[in-house]
CSV table of C-alpha atoms (C1' of nucleotides) in Angstrom, one decimal:
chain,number,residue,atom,x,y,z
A,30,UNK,CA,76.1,72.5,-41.0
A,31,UNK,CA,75.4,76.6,-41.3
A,32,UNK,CA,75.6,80.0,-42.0
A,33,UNK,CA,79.5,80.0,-41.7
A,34,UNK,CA,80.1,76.4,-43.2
A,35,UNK,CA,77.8,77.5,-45.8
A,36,UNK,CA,79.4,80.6,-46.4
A,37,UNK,CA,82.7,79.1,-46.9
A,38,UNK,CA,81.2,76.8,-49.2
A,39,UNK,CA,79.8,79.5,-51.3
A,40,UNK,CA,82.9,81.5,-50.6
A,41,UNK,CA,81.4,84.5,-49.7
A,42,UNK,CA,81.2,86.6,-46.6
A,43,UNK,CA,78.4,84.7,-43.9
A,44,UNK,CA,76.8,87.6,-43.7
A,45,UNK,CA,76.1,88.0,-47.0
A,46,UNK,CA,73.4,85.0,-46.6
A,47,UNK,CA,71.5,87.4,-44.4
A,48,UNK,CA,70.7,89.5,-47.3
A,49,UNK,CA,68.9,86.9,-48.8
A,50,UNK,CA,67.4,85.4,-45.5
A,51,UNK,CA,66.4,86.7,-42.3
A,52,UNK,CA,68.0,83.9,-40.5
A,53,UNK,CA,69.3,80.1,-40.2
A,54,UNK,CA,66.3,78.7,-39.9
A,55,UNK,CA,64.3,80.5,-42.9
A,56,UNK,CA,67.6,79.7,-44.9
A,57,UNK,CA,66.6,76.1,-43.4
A,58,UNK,CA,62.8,76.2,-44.6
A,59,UNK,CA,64.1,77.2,-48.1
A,60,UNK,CA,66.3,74.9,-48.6
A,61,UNK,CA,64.0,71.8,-47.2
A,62,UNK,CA,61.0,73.2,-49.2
A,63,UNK,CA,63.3,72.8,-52.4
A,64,UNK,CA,64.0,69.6,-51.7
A,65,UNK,CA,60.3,68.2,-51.6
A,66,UNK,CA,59.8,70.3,-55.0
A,67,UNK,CA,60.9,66.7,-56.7
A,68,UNK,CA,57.7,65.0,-55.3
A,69,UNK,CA,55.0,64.4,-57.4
A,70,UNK,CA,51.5,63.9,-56.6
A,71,UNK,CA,49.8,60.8,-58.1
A,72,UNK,CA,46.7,62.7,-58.7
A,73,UNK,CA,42.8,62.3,-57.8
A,74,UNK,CA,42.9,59.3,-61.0
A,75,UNK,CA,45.0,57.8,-58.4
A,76,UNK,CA,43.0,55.4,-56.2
A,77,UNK,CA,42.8,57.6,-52.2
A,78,UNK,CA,45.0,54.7,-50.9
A,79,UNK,CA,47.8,54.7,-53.5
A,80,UNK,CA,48.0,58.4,-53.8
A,81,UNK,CA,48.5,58.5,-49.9
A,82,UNK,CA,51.3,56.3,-49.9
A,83,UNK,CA,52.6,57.1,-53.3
A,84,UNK,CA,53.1,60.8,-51.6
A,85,UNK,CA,54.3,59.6,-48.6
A,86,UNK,CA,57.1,57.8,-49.9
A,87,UNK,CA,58.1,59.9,-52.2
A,88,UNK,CA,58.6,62.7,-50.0
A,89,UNK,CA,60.8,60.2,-47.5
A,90,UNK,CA,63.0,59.6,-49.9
A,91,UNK,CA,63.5,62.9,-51.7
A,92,UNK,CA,64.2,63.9,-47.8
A,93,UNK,CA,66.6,60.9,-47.4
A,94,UNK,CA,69.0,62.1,-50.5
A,95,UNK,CA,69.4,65.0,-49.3
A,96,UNK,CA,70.4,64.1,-45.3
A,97,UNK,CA,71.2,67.4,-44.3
A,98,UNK,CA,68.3,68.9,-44.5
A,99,UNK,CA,66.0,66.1,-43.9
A,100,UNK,CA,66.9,66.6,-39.8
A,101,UNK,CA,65.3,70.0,-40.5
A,102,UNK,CA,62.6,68.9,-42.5
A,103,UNK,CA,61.6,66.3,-39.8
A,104,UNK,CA,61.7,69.2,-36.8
A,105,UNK,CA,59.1,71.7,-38.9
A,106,UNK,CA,55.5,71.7,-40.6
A,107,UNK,CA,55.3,72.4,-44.5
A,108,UNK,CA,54.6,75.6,-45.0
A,109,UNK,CA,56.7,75.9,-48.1
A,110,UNK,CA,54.8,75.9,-51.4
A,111,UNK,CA,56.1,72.1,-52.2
A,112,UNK,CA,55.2,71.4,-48.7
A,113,UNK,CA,51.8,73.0,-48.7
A,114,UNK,CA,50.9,71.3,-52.2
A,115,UNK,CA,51.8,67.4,-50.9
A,116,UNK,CA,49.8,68.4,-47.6
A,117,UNK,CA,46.8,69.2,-49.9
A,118,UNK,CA,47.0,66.3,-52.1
A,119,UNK,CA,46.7,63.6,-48.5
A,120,UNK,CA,44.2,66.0,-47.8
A,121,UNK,CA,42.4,65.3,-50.8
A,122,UNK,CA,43.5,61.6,-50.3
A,123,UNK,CA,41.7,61.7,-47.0
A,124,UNK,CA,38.4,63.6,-47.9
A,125,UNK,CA,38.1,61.3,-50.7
A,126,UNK,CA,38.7,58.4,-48.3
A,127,UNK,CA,35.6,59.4,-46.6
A,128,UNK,CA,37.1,61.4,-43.4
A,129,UNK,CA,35.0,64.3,-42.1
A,130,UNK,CA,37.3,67.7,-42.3
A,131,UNK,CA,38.2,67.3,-38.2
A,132,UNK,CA,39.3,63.6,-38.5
A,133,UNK,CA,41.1,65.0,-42.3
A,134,UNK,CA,43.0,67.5,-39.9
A,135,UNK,CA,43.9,65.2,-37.4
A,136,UNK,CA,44.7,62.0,-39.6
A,137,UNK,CA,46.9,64.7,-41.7
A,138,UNK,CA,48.4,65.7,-38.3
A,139,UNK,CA,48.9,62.1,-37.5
A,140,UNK,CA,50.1,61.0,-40.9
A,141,UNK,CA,53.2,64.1,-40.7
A,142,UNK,CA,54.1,63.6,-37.4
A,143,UNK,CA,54.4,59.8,-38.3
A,144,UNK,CA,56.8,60.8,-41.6
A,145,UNK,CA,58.8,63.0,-40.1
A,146,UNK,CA,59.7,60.6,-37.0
A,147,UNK,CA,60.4,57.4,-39.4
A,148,UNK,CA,62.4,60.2,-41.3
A,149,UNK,CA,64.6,61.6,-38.4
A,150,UNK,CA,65.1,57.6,-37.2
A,151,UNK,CA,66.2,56.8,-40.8
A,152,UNK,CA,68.8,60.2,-40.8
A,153,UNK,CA,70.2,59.6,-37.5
A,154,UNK,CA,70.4,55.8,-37.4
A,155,UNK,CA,72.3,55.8,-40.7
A,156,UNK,CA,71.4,52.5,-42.4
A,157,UNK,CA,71.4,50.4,-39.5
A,158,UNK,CA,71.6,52.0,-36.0
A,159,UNK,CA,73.8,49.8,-33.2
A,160,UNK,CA,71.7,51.0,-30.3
A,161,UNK,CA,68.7,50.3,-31.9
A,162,UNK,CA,69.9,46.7,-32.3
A,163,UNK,CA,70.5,46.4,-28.8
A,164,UNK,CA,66.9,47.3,-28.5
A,165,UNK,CA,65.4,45.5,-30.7
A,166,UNK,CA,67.2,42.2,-29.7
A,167,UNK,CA,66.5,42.6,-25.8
A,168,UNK,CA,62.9,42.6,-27.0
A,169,UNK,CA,62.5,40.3,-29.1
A,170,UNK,CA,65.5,37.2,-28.8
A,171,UNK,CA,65.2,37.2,-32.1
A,172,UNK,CA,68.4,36.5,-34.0
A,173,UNK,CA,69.9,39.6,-35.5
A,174,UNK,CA,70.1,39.0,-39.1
A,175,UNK,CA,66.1,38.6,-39.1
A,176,UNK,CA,65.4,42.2,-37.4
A,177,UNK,CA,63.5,44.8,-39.4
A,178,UNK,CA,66.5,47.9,-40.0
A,179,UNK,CA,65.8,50.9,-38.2
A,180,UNK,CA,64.1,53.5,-40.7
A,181,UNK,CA,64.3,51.1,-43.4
A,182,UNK,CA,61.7,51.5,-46.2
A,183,UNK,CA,60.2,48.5,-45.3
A,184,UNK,CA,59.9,49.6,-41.8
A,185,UNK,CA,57.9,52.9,-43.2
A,186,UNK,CA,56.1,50.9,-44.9
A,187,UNK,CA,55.0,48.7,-42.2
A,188,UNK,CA,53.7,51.7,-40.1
A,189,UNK,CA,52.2,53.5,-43.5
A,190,UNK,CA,50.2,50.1,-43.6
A,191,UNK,CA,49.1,50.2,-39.9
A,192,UNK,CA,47.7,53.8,-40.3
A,193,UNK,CA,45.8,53.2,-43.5
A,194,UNK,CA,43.9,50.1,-42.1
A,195,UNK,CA,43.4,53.1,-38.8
A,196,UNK,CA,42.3,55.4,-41.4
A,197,UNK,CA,39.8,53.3,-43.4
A,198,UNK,CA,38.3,51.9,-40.2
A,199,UNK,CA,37.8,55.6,-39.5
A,200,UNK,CA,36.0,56.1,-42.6
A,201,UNK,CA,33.9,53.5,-42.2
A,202,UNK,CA,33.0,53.9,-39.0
A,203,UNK,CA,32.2,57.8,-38.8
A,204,UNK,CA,32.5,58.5,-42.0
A,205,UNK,CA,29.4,60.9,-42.6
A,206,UNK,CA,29.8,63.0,-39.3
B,5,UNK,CA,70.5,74.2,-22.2
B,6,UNK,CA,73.6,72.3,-21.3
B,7,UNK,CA,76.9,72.1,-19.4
B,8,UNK,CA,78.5,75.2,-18.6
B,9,UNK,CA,74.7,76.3,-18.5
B,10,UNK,CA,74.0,73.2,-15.6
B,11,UNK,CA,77.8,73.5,-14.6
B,12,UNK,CA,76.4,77.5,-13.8
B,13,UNK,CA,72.9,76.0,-11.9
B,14,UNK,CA,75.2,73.4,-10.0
B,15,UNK,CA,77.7,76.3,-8.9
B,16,UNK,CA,80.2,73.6,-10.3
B,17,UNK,CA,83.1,73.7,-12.9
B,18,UNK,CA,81.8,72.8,-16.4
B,19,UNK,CA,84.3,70.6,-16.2
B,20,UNK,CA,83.5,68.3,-13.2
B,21,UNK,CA,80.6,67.3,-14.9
B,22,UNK,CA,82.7,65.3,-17.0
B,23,UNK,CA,84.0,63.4,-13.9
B,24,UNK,CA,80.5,61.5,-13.9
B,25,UNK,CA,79.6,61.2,-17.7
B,26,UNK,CA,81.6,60.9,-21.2
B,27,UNK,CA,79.7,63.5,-22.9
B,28,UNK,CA,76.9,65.7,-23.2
B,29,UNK,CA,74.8,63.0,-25.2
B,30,UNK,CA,75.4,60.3,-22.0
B,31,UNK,CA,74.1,62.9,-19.4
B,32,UNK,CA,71.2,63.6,-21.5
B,33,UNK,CA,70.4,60.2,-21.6
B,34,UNK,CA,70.5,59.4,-18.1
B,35,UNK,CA,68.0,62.5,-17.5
B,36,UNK,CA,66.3,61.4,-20.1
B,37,UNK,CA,65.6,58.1,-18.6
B,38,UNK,CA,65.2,59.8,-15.3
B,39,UNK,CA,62.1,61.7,-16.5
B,40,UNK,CA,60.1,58.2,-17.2
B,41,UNK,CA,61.0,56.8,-14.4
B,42,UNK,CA,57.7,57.9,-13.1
B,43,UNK,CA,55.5,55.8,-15.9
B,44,UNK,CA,53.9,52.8,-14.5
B,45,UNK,CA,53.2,49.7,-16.9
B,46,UNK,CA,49.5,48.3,-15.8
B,47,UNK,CA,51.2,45.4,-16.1
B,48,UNK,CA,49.9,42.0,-18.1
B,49,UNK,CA,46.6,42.0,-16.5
B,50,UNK,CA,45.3,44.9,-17.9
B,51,UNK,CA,43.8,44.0,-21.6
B,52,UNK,CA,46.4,44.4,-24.1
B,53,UNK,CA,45.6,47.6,-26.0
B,54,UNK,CA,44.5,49.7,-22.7
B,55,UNK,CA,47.7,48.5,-21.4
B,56,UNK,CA,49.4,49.7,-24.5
B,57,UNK,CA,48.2,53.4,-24.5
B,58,UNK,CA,48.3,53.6,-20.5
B,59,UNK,CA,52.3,53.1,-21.7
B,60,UNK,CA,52.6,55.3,-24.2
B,61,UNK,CA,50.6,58.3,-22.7
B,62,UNK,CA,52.0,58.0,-19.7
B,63,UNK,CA,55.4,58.4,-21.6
B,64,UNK,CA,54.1,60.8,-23.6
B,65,UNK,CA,53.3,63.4,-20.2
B,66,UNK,CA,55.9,62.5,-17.9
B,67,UNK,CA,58.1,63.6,-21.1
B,68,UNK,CA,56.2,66.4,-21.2
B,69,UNK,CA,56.7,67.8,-18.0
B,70,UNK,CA,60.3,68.0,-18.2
B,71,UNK,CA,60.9,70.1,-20.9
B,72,UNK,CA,63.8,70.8,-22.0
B,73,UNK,CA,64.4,67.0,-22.1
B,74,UNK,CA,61.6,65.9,-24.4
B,75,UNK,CA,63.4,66.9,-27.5
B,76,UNK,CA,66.1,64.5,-25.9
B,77,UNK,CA,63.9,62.0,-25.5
B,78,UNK,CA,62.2,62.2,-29.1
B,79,UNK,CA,65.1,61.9,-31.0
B,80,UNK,CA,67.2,58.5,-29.0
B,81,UNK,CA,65.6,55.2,-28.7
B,82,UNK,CA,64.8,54.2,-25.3
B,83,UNK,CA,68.3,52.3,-23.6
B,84,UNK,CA,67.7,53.3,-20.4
B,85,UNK,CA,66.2,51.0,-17.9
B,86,UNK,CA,63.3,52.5,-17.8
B,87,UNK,CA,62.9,52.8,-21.7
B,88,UNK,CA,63.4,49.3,-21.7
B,89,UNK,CA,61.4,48.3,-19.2
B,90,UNK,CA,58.2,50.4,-21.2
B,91,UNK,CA,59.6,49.4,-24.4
B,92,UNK,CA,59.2,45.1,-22.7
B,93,UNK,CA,56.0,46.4,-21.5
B,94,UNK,CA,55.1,47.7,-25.2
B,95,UNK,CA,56.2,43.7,-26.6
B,96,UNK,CA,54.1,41.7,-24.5
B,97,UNK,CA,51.4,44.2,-25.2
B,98,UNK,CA,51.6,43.5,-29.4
B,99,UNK,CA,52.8,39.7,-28.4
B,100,UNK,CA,49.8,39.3,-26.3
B,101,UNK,CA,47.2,41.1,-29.0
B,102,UNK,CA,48.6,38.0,-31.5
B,103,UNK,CA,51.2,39.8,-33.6
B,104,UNK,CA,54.0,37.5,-34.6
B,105,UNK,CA,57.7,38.3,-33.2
B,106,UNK,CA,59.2,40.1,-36.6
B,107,UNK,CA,55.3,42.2,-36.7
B,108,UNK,CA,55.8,43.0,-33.0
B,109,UNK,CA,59.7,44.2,-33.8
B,110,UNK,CA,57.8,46.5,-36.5
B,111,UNK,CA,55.2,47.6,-34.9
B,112,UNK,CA,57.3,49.0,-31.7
B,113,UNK,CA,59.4,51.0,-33.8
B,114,UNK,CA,56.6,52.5,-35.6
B,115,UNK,CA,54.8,53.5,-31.9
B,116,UNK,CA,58.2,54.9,-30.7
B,117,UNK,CA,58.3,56.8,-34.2
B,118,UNK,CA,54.9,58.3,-33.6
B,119,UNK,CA,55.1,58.9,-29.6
B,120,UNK,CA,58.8,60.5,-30.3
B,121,UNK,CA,57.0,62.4,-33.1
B,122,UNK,CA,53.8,63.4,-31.0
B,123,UNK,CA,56.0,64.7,-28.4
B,124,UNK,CA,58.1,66.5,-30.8
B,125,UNK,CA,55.3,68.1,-32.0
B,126,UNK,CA,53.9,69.3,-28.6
B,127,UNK,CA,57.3,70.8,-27.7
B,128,UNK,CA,57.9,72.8,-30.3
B,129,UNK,CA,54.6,73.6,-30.9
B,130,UNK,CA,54.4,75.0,-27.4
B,131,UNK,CA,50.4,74.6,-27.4
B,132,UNK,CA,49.3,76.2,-30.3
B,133,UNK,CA,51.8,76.6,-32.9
B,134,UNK,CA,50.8,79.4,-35.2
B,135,UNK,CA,52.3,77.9,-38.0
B,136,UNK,CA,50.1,75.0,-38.3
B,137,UNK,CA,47.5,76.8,-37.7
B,138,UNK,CA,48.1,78.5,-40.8
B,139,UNK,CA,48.7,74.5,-42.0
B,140,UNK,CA,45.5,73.7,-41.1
B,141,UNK,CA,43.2,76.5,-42.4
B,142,UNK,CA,45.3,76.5,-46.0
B,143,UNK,CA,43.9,72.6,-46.1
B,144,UNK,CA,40.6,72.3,-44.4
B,145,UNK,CA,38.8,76.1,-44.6
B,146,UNK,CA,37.8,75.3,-41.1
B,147,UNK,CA,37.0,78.0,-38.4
B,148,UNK,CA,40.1,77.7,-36.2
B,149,UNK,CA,38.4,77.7,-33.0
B,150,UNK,CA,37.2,74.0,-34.3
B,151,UNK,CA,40.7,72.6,-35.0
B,152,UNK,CA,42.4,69.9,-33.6
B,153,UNK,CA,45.3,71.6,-31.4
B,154,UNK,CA,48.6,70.7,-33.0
B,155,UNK,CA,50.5,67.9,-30.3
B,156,UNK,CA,47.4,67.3,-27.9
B,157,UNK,CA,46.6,64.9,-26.0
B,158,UNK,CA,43.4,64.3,-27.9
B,159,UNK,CA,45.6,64.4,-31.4
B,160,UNK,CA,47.9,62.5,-29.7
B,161,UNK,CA,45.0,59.8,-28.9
B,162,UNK,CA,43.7,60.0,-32.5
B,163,UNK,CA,46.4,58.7,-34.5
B,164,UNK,CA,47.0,56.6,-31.2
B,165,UNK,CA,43.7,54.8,-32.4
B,166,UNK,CA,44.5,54.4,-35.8
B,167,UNK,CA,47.5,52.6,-35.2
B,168,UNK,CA,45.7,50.5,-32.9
B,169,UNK,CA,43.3,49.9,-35.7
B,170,UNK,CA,46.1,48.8,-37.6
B,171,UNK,CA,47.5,46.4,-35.0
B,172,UNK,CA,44.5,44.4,-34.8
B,173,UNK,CA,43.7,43.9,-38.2
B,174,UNK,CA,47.3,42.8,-38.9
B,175,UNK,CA,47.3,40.5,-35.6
B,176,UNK,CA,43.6,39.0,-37.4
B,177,UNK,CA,45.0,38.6,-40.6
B,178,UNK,CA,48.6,36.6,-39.9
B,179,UNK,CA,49.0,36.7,-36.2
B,180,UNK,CA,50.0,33.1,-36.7
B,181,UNK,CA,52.7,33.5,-39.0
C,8,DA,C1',73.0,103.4,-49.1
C,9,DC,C1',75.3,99.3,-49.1
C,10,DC,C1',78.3,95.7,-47.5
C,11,DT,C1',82.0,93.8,-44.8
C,12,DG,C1',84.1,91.7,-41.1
C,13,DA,C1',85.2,92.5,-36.3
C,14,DA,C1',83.0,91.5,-32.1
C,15,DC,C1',79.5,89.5,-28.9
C,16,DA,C1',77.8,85.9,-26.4
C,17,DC,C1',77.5,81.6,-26.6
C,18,DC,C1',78.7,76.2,-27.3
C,19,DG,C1',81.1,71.1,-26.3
C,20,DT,C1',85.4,69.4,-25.3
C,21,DT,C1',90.6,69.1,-24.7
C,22,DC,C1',94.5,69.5,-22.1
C,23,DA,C1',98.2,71.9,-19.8
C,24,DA,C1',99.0,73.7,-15.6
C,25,DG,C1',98.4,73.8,-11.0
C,26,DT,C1',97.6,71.3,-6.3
D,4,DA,C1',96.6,61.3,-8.8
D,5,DC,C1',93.2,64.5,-9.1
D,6,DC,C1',90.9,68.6,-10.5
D,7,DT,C1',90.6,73.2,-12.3
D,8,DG,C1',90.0,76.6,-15.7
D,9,DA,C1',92.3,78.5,-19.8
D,10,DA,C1',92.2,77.6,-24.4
D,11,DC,C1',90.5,75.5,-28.9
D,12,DA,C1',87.5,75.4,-32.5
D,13,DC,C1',83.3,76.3,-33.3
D,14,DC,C1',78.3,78.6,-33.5
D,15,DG,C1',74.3,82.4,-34.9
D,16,DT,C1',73.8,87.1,-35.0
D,17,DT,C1',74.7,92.2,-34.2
D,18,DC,C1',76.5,96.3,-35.4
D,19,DA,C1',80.2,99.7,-36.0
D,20,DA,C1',83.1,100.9,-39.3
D,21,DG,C1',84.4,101.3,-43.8
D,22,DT,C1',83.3,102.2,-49.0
DNA sequence: ACCTGAACACCGTTCAAGT
DNA sequence: ACCTGAACACCGTTCAAGT
């Protein structure tokens, strides 16, 4: 919720917040950039591979405890320092992979829009999302109990897995170009 | 925009929308499935993985031409009929490339995560969103002219082939589990 | 010069009042 | 019984009026 939820919370007038922030959504970036400032980057000592995911995960979760925001986060690039720092560290993960600096750009593309997507499913399915279910089980005629949850960890890390076998047949393949 | 706003375009009462659906959410839905009614499935003769992104980009652009709905689209799993019928075009695709039942469960909600997410991307990105441009150049010291266009088709396709990289090695490795 | 809060132009939805 | 539209409880933001 905003501006005048927030304002009540802080008990102050809502027009106060626009002395700090231009608007909502700046007050938005702000607050999302804050909450990835928890992360931390493995490192280059880090094999490329565990450093990606170790990144990757962590900034889910930090997202996921704090559910308000992570809507926000999902809808918007990094452009916060805490964003901008984890973007460089898969970056680095990437180059070091063996990517050329196009297929970095895009994987890094690919890798976000990925995040952000398991992240929004996770936030609006809450733990276990009924309509998803009913997907899921027309599919698949599988019995319930067995189904993977709906932006689940394990269901990230399913996907995380799919993209790093992509991205290391990348590097193998046109690695040099 | 939404009801009074398509109440105003109908030259209706707001309110006699709500004599054909609950909510705003259910009329959303029904447009939403409405907009890919248009996607054709190649069907099961087509080799599995062209028939899987022949799905998903058709999805992707008849999403993409309406809109205002795409946001709709990237943020509810697909119950319509014709979600359904791409999402049982999708299964046979993953069943056929040798992925067992749970892995095909998993590996449709990651594709939905990253179309939803692509599309996402592409709406509010318009074409070329300035602030992953700025993304981009922080990470990769690029020219921009060179960069991959944030929510293209051909970024789109990229991490597309990734995750089909990923799909076959995890059909090779326990497809018969 | 600074800050407050009334006011503007919206929104989805409810529900009393009309037919 | 059906349908309309006023009303409710919001929203982000502007801007005139106060100090």
């Amino acid at each position: 919720m905003s501006m005048r939820r927030i304002a009540a919370d802080l008990e102050c007038d809502p027009m106060a917040i626009y002395r700090h922030f231009p608007n909502r959504e700046a007050l938005l970036d702000a607050v999302a950039d804050l909450a990835l400032a928890g992360v931390v980057d493995p490192g280059p000592e880090t094999p490329w591979d565990q450093r990606l995911s170790g990144i990757l995960a962590a900034a889910r979760s930090a997202a996921l405890q704090h559910p308000g925001i992570a809507a926000h986060i999902a809808a918007r690039p990094p452009l916060g320092v805490h964003g901008l720092r984890l973007a460089a560290g898969i970056t680095a993960s990437l180059t070091e992979a063996g990517l050329s600096p196009t297929a970095v750009v895009q994987t890094l593309q690919t890798l976000i829009a990925y995040v952000t997507a398991a992240l929004a499913m996770a936030v609006n399915a809450g733990v276990r999302d009924e309509r998803w279910h009913r997907v899921s089980q027309a599919m698949s005629g599988l019995p319930g109990e067995t189904l993977p949850i709906v932006g689940s960890s394990e269901q990230f890390t399913y996907g995380l897995r799919l993209l790093l076998h992509g991205i290391r047949a990348e590097a193998a393949a046109g690695g040099s170009r």
